[in-house]
Backbone as a chain_set.jsonl record, in Angstrom:
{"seq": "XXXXXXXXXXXXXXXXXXXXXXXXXXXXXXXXXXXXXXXXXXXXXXXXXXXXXXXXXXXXXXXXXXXXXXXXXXXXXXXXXXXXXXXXXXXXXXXXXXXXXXXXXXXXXXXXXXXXXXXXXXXXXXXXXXXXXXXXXXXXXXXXXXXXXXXXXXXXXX", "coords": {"N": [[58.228, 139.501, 169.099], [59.819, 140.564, 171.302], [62.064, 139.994, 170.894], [62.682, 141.489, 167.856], [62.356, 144.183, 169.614], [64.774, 144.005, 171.234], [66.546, 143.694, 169.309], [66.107, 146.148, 167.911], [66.651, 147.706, 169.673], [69.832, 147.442, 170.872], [70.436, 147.745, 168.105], [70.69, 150.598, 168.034], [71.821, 151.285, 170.27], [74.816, 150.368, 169.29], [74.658, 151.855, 167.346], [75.322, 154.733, 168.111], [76.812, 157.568, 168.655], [79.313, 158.719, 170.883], [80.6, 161.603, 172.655], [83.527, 161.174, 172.697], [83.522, 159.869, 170.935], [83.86, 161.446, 168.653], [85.734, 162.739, 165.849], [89.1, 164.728, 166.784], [89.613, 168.641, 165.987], [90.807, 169.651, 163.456], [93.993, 171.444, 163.491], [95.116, 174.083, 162.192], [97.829, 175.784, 160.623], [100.031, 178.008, 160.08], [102.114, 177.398, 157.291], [100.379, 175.664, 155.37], [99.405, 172.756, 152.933], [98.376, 171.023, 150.543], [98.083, 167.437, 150.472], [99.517, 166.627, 148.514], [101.301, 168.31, 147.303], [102.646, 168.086, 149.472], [103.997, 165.517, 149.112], [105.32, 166.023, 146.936], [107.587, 167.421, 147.992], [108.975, 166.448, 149.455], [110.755, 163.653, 150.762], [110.212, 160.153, 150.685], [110.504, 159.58, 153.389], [110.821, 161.641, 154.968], [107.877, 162.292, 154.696], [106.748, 160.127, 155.495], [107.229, 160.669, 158.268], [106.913, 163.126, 159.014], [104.18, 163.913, 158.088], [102.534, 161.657, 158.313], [102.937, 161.263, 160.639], [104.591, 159.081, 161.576], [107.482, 157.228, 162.955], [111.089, 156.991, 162.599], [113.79, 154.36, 162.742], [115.502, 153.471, 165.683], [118.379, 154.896, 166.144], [119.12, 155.68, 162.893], [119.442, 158.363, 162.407], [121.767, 160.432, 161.19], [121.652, 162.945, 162.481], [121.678, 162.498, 165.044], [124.244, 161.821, 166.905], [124.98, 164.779, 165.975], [126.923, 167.518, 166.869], [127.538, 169.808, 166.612], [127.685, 173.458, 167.103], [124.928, 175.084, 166.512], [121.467, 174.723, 164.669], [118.51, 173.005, 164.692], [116.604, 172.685, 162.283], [113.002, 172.694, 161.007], [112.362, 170.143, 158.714], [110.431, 170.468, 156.467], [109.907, 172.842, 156.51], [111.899, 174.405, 157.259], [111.477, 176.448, 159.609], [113.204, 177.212, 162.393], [113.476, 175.306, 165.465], [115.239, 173.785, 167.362], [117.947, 174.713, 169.397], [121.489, 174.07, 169.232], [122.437, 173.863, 171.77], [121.137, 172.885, 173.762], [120.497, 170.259, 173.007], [121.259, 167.186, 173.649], [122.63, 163.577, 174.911], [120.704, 160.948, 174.826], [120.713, 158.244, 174.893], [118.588, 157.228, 173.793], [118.434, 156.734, 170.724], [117.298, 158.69, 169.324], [117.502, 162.16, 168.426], [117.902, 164.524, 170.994], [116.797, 166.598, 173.112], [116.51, 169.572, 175.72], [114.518, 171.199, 175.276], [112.589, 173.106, 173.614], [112.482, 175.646, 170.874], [110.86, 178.511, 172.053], [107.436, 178.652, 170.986], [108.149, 177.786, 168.547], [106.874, 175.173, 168.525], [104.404, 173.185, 168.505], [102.108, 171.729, 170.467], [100.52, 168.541, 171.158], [98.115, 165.781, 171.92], [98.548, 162.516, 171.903], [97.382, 159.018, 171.439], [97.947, 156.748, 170.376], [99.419, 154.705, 171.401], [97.628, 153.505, 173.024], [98.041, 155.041, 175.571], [98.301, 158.685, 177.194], [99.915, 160.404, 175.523], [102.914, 163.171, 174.613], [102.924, 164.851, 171.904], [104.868, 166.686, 169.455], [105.115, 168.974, 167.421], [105.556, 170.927, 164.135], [105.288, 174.164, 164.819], [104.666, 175.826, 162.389], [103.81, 174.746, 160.404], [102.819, 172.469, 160.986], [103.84, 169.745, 160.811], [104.772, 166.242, 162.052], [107.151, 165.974, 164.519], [107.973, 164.373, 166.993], [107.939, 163.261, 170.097], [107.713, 164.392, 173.692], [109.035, 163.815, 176.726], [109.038, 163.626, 180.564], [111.583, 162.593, 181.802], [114.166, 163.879, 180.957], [117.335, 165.373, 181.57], [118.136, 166.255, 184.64], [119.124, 168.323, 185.877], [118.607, 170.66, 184.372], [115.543, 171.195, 182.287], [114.26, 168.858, 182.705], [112.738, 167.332, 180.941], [112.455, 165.332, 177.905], [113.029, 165.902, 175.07], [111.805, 164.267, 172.463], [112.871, 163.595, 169.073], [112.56, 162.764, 165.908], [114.763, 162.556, 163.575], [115.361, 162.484, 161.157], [112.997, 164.651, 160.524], [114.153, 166.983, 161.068], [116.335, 169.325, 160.136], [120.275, 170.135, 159.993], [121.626, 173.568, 160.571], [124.677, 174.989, 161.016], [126.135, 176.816, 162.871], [127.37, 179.93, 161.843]], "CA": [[58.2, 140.93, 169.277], [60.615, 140.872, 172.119], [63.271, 140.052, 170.206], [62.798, 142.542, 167.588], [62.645, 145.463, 170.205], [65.664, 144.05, 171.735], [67.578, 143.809, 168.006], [66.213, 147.733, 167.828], [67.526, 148.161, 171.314], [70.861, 146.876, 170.573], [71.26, 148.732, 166.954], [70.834, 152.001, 168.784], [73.123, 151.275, 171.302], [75.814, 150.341, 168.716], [75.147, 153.555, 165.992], [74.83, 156.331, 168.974], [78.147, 158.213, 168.58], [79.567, 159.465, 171.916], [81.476, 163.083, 172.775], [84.692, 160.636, 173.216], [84.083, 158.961, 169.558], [84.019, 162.527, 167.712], [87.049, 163.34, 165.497], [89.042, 166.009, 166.624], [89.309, 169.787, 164.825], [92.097, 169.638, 162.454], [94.435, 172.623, 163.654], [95.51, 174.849, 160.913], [98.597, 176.01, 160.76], [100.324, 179.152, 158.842], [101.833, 177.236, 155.716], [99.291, 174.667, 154.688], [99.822, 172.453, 151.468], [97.963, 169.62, 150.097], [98.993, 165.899, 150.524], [99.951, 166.292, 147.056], [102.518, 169.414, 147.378], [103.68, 167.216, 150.231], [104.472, 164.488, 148.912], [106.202, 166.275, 145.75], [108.666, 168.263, 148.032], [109.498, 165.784, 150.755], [111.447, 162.439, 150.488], [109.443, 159.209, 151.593], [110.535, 158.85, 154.86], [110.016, 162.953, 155.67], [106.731, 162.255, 154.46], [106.301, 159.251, 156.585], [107.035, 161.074, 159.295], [106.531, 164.635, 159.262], [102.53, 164.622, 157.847], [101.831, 160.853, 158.748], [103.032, 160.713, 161.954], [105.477, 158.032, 161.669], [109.126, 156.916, 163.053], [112.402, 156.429, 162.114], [114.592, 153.573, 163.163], [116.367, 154.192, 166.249], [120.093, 154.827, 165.638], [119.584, 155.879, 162.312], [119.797, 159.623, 161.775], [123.358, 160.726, 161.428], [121.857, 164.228, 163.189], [121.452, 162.042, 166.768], [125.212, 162.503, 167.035], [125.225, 166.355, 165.534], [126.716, 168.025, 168.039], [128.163, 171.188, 166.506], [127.12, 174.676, 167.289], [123.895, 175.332, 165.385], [120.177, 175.099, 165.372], [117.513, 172.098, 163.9], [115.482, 173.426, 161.6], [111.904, 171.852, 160.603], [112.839, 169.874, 157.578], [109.757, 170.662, 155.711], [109.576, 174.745, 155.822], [113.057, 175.465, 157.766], [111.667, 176.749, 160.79], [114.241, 176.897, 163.863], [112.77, 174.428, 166.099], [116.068, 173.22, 168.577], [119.435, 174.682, 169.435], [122.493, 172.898, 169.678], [122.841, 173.667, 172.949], [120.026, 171.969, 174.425], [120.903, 169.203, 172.519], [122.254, 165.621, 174.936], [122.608, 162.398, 174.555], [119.429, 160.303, 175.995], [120.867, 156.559, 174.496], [117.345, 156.548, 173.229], [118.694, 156.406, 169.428], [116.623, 159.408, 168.342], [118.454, 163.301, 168.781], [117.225, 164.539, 172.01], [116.855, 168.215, 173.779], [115.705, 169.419, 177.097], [113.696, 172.446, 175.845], [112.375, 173.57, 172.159], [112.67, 177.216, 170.746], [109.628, 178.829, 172.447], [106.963, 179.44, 170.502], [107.972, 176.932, 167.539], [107.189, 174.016, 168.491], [103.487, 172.945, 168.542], [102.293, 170.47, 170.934], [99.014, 167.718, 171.125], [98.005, 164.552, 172.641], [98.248, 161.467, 170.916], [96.801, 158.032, 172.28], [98.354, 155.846, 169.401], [99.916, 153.521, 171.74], [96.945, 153.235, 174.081], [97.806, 156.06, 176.571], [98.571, 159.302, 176.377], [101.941, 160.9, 174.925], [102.754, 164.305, 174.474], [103.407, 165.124, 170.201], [105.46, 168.004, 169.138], [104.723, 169.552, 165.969], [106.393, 172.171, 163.815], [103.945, 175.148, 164.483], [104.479, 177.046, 161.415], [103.437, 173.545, 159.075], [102.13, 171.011, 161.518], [104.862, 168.639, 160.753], [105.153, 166.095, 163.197], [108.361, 165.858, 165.021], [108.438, 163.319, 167.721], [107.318, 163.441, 171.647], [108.127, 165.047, 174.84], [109.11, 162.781, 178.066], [109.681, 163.982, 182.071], [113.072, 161.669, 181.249], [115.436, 164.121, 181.008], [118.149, 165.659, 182.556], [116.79, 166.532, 185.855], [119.737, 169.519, 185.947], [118.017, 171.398, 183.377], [114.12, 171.327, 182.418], [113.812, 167.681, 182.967], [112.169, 167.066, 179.712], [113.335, 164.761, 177.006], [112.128, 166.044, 173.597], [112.992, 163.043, 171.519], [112.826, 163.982, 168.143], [113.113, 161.997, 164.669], [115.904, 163.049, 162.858], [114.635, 163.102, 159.165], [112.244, 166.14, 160.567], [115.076, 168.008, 161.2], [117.56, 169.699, 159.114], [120.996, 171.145, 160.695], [122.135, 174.555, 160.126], [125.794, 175.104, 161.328], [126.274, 178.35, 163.368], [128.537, 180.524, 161.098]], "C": [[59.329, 141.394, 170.199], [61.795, 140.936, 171.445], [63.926, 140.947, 169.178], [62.828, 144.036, 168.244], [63.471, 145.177, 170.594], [66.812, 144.196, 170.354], [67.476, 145.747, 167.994], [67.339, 148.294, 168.855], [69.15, 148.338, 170.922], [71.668, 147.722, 169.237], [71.455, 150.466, 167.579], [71.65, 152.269, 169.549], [74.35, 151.852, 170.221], [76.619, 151.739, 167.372], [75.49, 154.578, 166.683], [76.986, 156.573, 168.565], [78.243, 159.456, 169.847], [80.126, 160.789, 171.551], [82.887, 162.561, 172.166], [85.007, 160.132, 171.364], [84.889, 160.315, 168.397], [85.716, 162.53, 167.559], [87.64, 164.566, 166.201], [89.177, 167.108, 165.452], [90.869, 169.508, 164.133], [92.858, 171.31, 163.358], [94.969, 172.938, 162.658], [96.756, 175.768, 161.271], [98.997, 177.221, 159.805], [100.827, 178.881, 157.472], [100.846, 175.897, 155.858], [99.222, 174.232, 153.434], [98.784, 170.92, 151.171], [99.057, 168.708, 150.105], [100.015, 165.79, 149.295], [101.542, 167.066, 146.902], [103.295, 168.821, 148.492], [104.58, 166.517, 149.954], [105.692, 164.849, 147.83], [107.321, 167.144, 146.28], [109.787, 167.54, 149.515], [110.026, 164.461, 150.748], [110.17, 161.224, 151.045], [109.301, 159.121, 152.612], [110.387, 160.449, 155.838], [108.65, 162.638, 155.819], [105.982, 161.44, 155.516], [106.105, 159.801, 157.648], [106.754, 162.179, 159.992], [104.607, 164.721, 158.708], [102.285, 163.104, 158.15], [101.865, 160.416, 159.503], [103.846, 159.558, 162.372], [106.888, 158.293, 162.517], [109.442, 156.666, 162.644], [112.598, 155.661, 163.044], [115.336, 154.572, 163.92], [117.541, 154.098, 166.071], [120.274, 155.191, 163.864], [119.462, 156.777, 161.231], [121.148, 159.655, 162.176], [123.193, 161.935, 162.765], [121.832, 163.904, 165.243], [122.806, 162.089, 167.383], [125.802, 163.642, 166.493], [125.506, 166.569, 166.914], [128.097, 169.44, 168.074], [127.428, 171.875, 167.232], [126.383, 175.026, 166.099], [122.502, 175.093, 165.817], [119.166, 174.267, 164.494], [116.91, 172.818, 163.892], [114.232, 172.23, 161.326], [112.589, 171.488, 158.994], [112.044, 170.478, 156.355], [109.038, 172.02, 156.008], [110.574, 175.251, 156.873], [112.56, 176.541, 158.791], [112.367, 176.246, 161.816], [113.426, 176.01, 165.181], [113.459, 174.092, 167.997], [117.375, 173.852, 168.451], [120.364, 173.8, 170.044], [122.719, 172.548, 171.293], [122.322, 173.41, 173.862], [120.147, 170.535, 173.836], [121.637, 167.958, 173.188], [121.908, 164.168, 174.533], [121.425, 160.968, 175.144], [120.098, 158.48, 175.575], [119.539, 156.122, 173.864], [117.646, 156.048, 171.777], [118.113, 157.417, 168.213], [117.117, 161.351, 169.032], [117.031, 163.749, 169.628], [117.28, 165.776, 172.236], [115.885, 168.13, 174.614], [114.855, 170.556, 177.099], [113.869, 172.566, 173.926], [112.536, 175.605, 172.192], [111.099, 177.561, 170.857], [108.619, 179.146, 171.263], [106.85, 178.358, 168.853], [107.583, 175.643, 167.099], [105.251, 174.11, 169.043], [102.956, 171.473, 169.732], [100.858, 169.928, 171.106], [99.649, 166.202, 172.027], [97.566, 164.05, 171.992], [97.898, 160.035, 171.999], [96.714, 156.809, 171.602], [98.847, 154.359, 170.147], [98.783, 152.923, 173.201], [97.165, 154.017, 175.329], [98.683, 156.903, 176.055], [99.843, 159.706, 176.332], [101.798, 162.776, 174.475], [103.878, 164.051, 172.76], [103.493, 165.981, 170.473], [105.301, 167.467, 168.036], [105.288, 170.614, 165.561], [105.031, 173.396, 164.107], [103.743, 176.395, 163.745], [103.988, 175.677, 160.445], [102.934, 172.67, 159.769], [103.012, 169.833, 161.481], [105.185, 167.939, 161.992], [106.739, 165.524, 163.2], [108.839, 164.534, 165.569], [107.842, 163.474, 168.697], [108.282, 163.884, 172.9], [107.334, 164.282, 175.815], [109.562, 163.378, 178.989], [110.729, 162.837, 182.593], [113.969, 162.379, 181.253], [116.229, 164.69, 181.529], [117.358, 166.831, 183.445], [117.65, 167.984, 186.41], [119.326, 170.761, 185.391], [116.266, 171.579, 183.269], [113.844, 169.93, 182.678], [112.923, 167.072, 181.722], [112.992, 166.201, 178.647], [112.134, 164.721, 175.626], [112.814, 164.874, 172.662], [112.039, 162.929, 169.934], [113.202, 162.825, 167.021], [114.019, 163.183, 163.656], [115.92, 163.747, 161.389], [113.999, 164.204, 159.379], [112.92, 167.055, 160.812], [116.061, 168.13, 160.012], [118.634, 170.683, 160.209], [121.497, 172.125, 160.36], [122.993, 174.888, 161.579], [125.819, 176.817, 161.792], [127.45, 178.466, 162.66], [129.957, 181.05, 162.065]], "O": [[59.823, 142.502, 169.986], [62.492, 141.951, 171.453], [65.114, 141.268, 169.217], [63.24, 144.989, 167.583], [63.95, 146.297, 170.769], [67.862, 144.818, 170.517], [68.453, 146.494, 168.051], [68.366, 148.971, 168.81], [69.575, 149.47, 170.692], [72.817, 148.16, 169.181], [72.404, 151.229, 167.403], [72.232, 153.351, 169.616], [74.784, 152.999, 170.127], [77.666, 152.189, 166.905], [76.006, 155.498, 166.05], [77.94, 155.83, 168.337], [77.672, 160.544, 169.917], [80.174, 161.153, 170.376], [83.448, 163.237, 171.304], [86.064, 160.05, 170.739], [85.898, 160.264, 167.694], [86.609, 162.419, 168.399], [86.869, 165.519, 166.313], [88.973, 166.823, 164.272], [91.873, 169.132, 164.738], [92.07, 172.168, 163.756], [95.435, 172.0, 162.012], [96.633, 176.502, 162.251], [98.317, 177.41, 158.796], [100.446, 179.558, 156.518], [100.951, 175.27, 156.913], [98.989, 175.101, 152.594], [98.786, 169.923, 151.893], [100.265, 168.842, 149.907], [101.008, 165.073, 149.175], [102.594, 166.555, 146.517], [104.513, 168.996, 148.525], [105.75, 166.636, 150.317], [106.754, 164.227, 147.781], [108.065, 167.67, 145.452], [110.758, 167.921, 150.168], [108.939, 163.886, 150.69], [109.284, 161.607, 151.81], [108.261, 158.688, 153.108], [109.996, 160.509, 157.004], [108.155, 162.675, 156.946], [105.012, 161.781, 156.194], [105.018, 159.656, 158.208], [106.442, 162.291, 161.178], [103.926, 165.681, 159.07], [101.095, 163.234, 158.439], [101.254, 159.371, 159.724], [103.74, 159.118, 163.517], [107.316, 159.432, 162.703], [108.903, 155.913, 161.833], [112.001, 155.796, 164.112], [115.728, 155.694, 163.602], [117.895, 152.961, 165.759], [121.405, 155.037, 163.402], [119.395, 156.611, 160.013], [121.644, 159.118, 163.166], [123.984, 162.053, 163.7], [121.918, 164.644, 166.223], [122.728, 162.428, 168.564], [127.032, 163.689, 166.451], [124.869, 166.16, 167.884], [128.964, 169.835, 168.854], [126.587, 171.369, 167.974], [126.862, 175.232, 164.984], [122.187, 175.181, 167.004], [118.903, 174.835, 163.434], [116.509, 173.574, 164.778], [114.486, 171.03, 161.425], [113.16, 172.305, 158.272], [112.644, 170.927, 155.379], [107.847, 172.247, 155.793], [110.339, 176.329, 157.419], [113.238, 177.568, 158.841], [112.269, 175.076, 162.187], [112.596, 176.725, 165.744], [112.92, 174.092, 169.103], [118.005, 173.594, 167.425], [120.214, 173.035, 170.997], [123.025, 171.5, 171.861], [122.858, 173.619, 174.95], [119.717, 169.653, 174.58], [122.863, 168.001, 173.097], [120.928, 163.823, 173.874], [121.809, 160.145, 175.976], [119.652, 157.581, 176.289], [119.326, 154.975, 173.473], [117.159, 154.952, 171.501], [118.206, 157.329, 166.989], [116.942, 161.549, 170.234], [115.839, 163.587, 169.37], [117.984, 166.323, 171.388], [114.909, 167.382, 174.669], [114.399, 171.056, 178.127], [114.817, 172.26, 173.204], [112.641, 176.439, 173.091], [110.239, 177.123, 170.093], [109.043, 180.004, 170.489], [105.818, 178.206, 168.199], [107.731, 175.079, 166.015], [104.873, 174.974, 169.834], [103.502, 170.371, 169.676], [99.964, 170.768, 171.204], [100.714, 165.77, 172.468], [96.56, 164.368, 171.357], [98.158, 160.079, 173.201], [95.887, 155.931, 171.852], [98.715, 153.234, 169.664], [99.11, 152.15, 174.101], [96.442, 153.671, 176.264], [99.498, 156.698, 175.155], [100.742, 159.334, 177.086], [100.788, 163.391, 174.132], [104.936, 163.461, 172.54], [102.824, 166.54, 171.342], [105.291, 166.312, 167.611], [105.626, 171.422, 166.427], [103.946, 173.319, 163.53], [103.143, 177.438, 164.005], [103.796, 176.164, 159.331], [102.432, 171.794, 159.065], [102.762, 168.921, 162.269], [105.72, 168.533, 162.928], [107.35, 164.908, 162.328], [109.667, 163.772, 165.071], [106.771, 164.0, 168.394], [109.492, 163.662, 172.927], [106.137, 164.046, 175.977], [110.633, 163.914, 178.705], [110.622, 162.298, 183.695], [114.999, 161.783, 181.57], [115.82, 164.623, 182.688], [116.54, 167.724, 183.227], [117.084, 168.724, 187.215], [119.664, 171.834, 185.889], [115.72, 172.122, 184.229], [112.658, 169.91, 183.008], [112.423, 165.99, 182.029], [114.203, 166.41, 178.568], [111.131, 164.082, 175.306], [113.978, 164.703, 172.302], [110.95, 162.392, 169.732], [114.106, 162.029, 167.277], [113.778, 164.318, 163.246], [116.245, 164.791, 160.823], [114.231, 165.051, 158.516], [112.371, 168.156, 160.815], [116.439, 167.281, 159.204], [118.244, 171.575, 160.962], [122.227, 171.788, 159.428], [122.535, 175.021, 162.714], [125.547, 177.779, 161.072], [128.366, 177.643, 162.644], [130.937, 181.541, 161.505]]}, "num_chains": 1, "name": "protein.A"}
């Protein structure tokens, strides 16, 4: 008998579902598309990394040495995201800036690598970007938005 109230004991423990286990809420964003319309307008490796949260290899967007006059757009719905002129060189391997365009840039806490990280997100599509580090130049905002490259697109100031 003991043993069966301790097996009960024990399954109860293991089913109870804490505050901490719960999913969070999905945030909803202004365009919104099925996985499907994703997948059919975005290359593999956007895809990878703009709706599944993935990286690129460091060193190998061409846009990590962009360093015209102009303004990263979200790759996947061309919202303005970064201007050039926040734009610096961190040696990390992934195009860097010390400050996003207010307002466009979405941000969450991720806990993928076992503690937490600050994710940027496009916040007109959710698209993720990359993460924001207290790394960077300490002249400026001190921030190092370090961005994947494929989520960006550059548009050349005319």
């Amino acid at each position: 008998m003991k043993k069966i109230a301790l097996l009960l004991i024990i399954s109860m423990v293991f089913s109870c579902k804490s505050k901490g286990q719960e999913t969070e809420k999905k945030e909803t964003f202004p365009i919104a598309k099925t996985e499907a319309e994703w997948k059919a307008e975005l290359t593999d490796m956007e895809y990878y990394v703009l709706r599944e949260a993935g990286t690129e290899r460091a060193f190998s967007s061409a846009l990590n040495k962009e360093y015209r006059k102009g303004t990263f757009h979200c790759a996947a719905c061309n919202t303005p995201l970064f201007k050039s002129e926040n734009k610096f060189d961190s040696g990390t391997g992934w195009p860097s800036f010390d400050q996003e365009i207010e307002g466009n840039v979405a941000f969450s806490t991720d806990y993928d690598l076992g503690y937490a990280r600050t994710e940027e997100h496009c916040a007109t599509c959710g698209g993720h970007l990359g993460h924001v580090f207290n790394d960077g130049p300490k002249d400026t905002t001190g921030e190092r938005h370090c961005i994947n490259g494929v989520a960006l697109n550059f548009v050349p100031e005319k």
